[in-house]
Coordinates of C-alpha atoms in Angstrom, one line a residue:
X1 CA 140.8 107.8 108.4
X2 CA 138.5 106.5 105.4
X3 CA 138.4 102.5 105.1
X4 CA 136.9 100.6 102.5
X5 CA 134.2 98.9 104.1
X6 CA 132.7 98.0 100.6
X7 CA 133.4 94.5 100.1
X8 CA 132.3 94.1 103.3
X9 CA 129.2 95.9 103.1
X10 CA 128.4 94.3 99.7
X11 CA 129.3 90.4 101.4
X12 CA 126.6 91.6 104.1
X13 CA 124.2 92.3 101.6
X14 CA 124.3 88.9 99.4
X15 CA 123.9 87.1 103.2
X16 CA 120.6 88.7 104.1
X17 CA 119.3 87.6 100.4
X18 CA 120.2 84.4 100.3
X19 CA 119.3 83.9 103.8
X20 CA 115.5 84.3 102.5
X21 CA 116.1 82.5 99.0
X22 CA 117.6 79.5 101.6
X23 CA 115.4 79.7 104.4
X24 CA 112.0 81.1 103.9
X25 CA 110.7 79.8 100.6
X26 CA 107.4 77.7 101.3
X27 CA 107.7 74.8 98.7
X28 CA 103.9 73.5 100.4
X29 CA 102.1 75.9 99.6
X30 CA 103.9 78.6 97.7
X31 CA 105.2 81.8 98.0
X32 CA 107.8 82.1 101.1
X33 CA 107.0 81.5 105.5
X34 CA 105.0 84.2 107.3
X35 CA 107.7 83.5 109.8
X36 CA 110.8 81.7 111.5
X37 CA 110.6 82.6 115.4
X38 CA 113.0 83.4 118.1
X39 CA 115.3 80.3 117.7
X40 CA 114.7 79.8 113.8
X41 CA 111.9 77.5 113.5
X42 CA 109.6 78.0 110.7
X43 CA 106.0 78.6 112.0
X44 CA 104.0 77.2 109.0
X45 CA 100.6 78.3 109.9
X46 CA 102.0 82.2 110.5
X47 CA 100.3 84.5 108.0
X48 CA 101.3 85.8 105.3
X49 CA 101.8 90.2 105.3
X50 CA 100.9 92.2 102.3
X51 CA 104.3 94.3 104.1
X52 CA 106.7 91.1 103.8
X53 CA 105.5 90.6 100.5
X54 CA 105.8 94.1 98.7
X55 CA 109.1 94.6 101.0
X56 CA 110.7 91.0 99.8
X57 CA 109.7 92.1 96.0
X58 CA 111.7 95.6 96.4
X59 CA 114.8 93.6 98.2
X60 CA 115.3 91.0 95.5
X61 CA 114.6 93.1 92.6
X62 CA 117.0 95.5 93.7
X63 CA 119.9 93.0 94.5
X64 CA 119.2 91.4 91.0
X65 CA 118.9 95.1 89.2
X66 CA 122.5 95.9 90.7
X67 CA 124.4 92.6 90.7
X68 CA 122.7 90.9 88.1
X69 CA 122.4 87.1 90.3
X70 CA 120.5 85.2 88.6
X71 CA 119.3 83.4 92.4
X72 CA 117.9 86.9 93.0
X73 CA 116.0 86.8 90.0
X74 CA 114.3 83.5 90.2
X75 CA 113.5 84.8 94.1
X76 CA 111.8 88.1 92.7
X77 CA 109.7 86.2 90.4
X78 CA 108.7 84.3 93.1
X79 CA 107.4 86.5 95.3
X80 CA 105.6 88.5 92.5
X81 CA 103.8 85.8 91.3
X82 CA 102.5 85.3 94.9
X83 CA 101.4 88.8 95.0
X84 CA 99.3 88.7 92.2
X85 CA 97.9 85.5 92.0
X86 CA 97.1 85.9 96.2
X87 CA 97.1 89.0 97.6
X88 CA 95.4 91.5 94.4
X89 CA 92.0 92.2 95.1
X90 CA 90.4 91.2 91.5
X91 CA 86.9 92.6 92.7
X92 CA 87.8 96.1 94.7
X93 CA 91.4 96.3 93.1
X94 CA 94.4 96.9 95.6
X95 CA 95.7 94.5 97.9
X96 CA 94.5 92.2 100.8
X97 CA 96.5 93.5 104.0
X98 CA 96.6 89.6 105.1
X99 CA 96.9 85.8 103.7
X100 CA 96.7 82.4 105.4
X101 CA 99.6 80.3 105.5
X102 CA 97.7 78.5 102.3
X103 CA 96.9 81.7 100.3
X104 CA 93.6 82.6 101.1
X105 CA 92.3 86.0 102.7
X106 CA 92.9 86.3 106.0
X107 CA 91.9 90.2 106.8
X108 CA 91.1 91.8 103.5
X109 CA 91.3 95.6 104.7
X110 CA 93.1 98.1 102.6
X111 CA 96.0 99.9 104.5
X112 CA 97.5 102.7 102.9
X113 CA 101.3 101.9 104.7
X114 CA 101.0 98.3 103.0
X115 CA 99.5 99.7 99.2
X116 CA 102.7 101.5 99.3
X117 CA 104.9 98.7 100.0
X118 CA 103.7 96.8 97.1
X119 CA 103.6 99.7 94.7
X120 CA 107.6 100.1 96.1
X121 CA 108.3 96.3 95.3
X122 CA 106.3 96.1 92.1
X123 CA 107.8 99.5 90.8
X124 CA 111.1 97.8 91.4
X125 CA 110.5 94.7 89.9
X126 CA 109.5 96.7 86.7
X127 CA 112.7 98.6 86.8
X128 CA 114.8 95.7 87.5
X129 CA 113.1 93.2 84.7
X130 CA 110.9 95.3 82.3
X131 CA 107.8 93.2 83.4
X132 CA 104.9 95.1 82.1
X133 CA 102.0 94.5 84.2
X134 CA 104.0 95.2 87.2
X135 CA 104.2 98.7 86.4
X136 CA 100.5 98.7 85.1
X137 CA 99.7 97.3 88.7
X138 CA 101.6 99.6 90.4
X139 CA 100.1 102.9 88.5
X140 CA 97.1 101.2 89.3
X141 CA 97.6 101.4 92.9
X142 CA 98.7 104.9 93.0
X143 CA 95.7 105.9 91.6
X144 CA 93.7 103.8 94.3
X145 CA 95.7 106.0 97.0
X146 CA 95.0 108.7 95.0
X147 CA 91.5 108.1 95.2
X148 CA 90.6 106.6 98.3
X149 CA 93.1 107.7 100.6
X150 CA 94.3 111.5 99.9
X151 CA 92.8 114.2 102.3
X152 CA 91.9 116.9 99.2
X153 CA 90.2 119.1 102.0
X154 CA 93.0 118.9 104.6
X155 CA 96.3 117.8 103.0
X156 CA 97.9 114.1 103.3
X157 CA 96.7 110.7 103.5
X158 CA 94.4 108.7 105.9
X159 CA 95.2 105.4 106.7
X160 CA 92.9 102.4 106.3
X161 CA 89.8 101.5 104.8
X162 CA 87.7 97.7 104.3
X163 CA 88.8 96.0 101.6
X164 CA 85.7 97.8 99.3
X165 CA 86.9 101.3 100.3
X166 CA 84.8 102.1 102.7
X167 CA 85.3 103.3 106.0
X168 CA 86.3 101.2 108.8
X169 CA 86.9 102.0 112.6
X170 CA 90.5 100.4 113.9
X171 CA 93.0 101.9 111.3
X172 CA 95.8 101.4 113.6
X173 CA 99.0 99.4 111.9
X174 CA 99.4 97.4 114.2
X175 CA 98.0 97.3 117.8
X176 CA 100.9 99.2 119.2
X177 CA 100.1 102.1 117.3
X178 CA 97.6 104.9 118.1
X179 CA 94.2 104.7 116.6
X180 CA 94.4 108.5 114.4
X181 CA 93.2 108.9 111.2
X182 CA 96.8 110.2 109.9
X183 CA 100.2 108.9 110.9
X184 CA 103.8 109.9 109.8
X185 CA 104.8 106.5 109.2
X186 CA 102.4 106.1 106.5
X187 CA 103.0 109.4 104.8
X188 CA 106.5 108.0 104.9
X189 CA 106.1 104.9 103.2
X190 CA 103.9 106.5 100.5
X191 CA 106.1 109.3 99.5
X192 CA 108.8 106.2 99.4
X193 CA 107.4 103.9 96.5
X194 CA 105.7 107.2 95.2
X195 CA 109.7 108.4 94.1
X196 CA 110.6 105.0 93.5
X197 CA 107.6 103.9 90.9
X198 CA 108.9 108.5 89.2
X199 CA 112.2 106.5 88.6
X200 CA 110.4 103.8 86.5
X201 CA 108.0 106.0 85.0
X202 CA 107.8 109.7 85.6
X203 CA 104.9 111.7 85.3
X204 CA 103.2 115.4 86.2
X205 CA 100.6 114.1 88.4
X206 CA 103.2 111.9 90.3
X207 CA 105.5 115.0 90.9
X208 CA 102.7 116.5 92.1
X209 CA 101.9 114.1 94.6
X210 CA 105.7 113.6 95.5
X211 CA 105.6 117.7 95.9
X212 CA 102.1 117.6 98.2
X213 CA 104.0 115.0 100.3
X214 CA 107.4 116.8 100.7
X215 CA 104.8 119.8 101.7
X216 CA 103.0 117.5 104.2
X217 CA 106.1 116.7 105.9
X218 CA 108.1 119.8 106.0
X219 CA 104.8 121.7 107.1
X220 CA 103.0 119.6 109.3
X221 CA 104.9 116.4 110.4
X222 CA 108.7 118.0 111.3
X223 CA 108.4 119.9 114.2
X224 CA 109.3 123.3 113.8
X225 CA 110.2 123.2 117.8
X226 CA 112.1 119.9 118.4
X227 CA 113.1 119.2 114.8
X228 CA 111.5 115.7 115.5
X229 CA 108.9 113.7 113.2
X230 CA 105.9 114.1 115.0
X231 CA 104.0 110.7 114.9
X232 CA 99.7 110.6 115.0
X233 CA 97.6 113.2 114.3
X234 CA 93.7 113.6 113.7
X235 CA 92.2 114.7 110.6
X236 CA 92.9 118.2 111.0
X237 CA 96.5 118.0 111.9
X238 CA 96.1 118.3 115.9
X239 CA 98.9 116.5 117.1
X240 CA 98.2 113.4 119.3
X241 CA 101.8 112.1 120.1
X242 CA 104.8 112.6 122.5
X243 CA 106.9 109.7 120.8
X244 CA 110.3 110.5 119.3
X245 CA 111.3 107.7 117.1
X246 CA 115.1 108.2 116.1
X247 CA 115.3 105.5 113.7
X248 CA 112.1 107.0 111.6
X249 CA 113.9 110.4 111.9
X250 CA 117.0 109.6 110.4
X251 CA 115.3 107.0 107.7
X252 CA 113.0 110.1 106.6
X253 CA 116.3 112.5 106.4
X254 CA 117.5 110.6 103.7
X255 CA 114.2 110.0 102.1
X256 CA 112.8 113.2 102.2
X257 CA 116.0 114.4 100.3
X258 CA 115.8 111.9 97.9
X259 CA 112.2 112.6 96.6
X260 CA 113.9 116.1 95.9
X261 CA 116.2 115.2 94.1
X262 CA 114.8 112.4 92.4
X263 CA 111.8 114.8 91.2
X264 CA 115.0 117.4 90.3
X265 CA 113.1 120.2 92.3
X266 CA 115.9 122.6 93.7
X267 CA 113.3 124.6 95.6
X268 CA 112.4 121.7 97.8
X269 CA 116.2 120.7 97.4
X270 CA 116.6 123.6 99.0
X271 CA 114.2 123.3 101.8
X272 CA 114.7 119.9 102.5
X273 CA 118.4 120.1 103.4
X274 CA 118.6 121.6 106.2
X275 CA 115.5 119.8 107.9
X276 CA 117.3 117.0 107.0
X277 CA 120.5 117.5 108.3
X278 CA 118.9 118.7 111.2
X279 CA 116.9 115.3 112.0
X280 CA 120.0 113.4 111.8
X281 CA 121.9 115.6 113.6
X282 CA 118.9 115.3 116.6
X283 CA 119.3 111.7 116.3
X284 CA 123.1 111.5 117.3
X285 CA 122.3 114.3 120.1
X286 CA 120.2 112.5 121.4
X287 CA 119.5 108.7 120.4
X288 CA 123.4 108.0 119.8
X289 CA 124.5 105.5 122.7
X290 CA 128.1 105.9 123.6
X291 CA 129.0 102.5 121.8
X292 CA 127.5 103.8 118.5
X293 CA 124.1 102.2 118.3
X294 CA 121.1 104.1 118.4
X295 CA 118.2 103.6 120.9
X296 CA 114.7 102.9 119.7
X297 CA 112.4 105.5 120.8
X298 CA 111.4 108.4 123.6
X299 CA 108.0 107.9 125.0
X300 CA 107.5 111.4 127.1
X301 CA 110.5 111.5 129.2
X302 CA 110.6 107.2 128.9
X303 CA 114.1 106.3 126.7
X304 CA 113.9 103.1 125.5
X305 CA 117.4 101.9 125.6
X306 CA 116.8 98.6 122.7
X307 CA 118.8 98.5 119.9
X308 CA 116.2 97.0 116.9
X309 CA 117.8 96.1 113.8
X310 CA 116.2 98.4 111.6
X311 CA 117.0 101.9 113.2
X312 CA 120.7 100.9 113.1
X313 CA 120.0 100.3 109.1
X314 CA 118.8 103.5 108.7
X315 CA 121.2 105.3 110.8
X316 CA 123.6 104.3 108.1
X317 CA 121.8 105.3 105.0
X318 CA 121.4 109.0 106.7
X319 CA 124.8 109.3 107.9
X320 CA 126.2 108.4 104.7
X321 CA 123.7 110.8 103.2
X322 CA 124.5 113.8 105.1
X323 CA 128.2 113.0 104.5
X324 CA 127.7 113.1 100.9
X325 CA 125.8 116.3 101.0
X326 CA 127.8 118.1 103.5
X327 CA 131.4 116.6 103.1
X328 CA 131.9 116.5 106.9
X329 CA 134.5 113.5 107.6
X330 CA 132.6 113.3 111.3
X331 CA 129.4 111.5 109.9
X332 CA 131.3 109.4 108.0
X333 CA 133.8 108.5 111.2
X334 CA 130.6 107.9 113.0
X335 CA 128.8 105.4 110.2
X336 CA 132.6 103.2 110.6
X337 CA 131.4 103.0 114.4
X338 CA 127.7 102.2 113.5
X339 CA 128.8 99.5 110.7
X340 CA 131.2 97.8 113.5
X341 CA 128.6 97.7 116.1
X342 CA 125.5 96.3 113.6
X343 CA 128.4 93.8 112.9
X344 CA 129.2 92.5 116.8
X345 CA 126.1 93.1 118.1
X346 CA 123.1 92.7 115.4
X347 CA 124.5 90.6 112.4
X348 CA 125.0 88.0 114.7
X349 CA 125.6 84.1 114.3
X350 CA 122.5 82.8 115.5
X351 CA 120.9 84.9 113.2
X352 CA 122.6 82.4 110.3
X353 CA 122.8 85.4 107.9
X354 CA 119.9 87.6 108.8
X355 CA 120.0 90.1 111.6
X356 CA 118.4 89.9 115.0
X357 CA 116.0 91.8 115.7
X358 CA 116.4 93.6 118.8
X359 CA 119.0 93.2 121.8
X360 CA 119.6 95.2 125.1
X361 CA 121.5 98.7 126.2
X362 CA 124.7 96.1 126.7
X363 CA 124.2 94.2 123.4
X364 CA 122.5 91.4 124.8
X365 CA 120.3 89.3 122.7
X366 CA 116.7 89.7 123.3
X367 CA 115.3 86.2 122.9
X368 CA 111.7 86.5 122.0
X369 CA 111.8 88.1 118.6
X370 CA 111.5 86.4 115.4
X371 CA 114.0 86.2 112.8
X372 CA 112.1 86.9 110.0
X373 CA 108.2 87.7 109.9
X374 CA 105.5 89.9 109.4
X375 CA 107.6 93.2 110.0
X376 CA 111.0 91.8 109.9
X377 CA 112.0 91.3 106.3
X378 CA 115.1 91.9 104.1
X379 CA 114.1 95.6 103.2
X380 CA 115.9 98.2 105.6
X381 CA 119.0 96.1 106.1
X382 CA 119.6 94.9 102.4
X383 CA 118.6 98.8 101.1
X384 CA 121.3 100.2 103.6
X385 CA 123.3 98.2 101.8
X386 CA 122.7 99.2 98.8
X387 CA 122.8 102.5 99.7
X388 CA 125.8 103.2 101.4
X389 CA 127.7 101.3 98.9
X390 CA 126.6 103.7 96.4
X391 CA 127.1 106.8 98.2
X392 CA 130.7 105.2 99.0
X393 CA 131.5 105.1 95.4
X394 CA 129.8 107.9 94.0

């Protein structure tokens, strides 16, 4: 039986914003808090993340693009502002990976993963207000991937360079990740703000980098064994991972399909589909607890039975994906189950409008993550969102 979750899904969504227009804005010295910890204290000396930054731009932007507030707005602005005046690299161009809590450079590397995040957030902006220079910024930046970052000999992207563009050693994204020279989480989030900036300004040379992308992944990063992203790889494509991560396989389902049809190229249409469908239906195999909530990750034969916040986001957007493209009532059934549990479980009180970021197998909160921070940011949840609601009444 179909149920209108919209109104709620759409009450959910003007929570999470307002929770960072109410919470996080740093009136000392500008821009918004590197971070509110486990129990919702601001930390004011926490840095401040090119990734927060560029993912707070595209949240914002978006909600004021589709609803119009004008709270959303004013927010935006904010943020942008910050970005331009702090993080952009006048000298090298691009932008600074890291900020002090007062606005100067912390680590000024240049980090593919995070380019893309502000070229996502700035293309948005431009789409939501017309603001010029943001799009002339985010071009920019493309062109900065473009040059510094695309593998012409090998295919793909590399990850990291200093903040002149020259070679550095540690390229990792964070020190959890494997030190490889190419990552799927990277090529994710470039081929991401790559479709977004083609909505606010398309061009031949951008298709062709969406296309090279959508050739990367359906070549080299799916696994034509397990159906699964694979994660890190060297130069050369040798695959150094055993990690299946079911919330990136699901997130890039729906991505993956998107740049397709965003670029309105039937032949990768076409090919995409099926991969796609395929990914999310791994994920449910597999990664689908009993009480509808997907498990983070499978390290060899190690499950990781935590629920984070943001795979239970994407498992949304993908289900409601793959019901629109297939018409099967069962993923649709399924994203009811998800939606119920993300509401008990992960849109909790003491989360005061955001959502926690992680709990247990049993739905226990797990007490030592922050609220809001360097990764954890208004992007995934508020875009699922956005993006259910949309395939809900389109």
């Amino acid at each position: 039986m179909n149920r209108n979750i919209i109104p709620e899904l759409e009450q959910e969504h003007s929570n999470i914003l307002h929770y960072w227009i109410n919470n996080m804005q740093d009136e000392k010295q500008g821009g918004f808090y590197g971070c509110r910890d486990s129990q919702g204290n601001i930390v004011e000396n926490a840095p401040k993340g090119a990734i927060l930054n560029g993912r707070m731009l595209w949240s914002f932007s978006s909600g004021y693009r589709i609803f119009g507030k004008p709270e959303y707005k004013a927010a935006a602005d904010r943020v942008y502002n910050y970005i331009v005046t702090h993080f952009y690299d006048s000298t090298n161009g691009g932008f600074f990976w890291s900020l002090n809590a007062d606005g100067t450079p912390l680590d000024t590397k240049k980090q593919a993963y995070a380019e893309g995040f502000i070229i996502y957030g700035l293309s948005e902006y431009y789409r939501a207000t017309g603001n010029q220079r943001a799009l002339d910024l985010a071009e920019e930046t493309c062109r900065l991937i473009e040059k510094h970052f695309r593998d012409y000999k090998d295919g793909g992207y590399t990850e990291a360079t200093a903040a002149d563009w020259s070679p550095i050693a540690d390229v990792r994204l964070s020190d959890k990740e494997e030190n490889t020279p190419k990552t799927m989480n990277t090529h994710l989030h470039i081929i991401e703000p790559y479709v977004n900036l083609y909505r606010a300004k398309p061009s031949a040379e951008l298709k062709e980098s969406i296309s090279h992308l959508l050739d990367i992944f359906t070549s080299k990063i799916i696994s034509a064994k397990t159906g699964h992203f694979i994660l890190f790889f060297d130069m050369d494509w040798s695959v150094k991972s055993d990690i299946d991560s079911y919330g990136h396989d699901i997130e890039g389902a729906w991505l993956l399909y998107e740049a397709a049809e965003v670029i309105g190229d039937k032949k990768w249409m076409d090919i995409v589909r099926p991969m796609a469908k395929r990914l999310v239906d791994i994920t449910l195999s597999e990664g689908l607890d009993r009480n509808s909530s997907i498990f983070y990750e499978k390290v060899g034969t190690h499950l990781d039975t935590d629920k984070h916040w943001w795979p239970q986001a994407e498992t949304l957007c993908g289900l409601a994906d793959t019901w629109r493209l297939t018409g099967d009532q069962r993923y649709l059934d399924i994203l009811y189950n998800v939606w119920d549990y993300i509401k008990s479980n992960i849109s909790a009180p003491r989360a005061n409008g955001e959502w926690l970021w992680r709990v247990d197998k049993d739905g226990r909160d797990i007490y030592t993550d922050e609220i809001a921070g360097f990764w954890k940011c208004p992007y995934h949840n508020s875009r699922a969102m956005l993006e259910v609601i949309h395939r809900l009444k389109h």
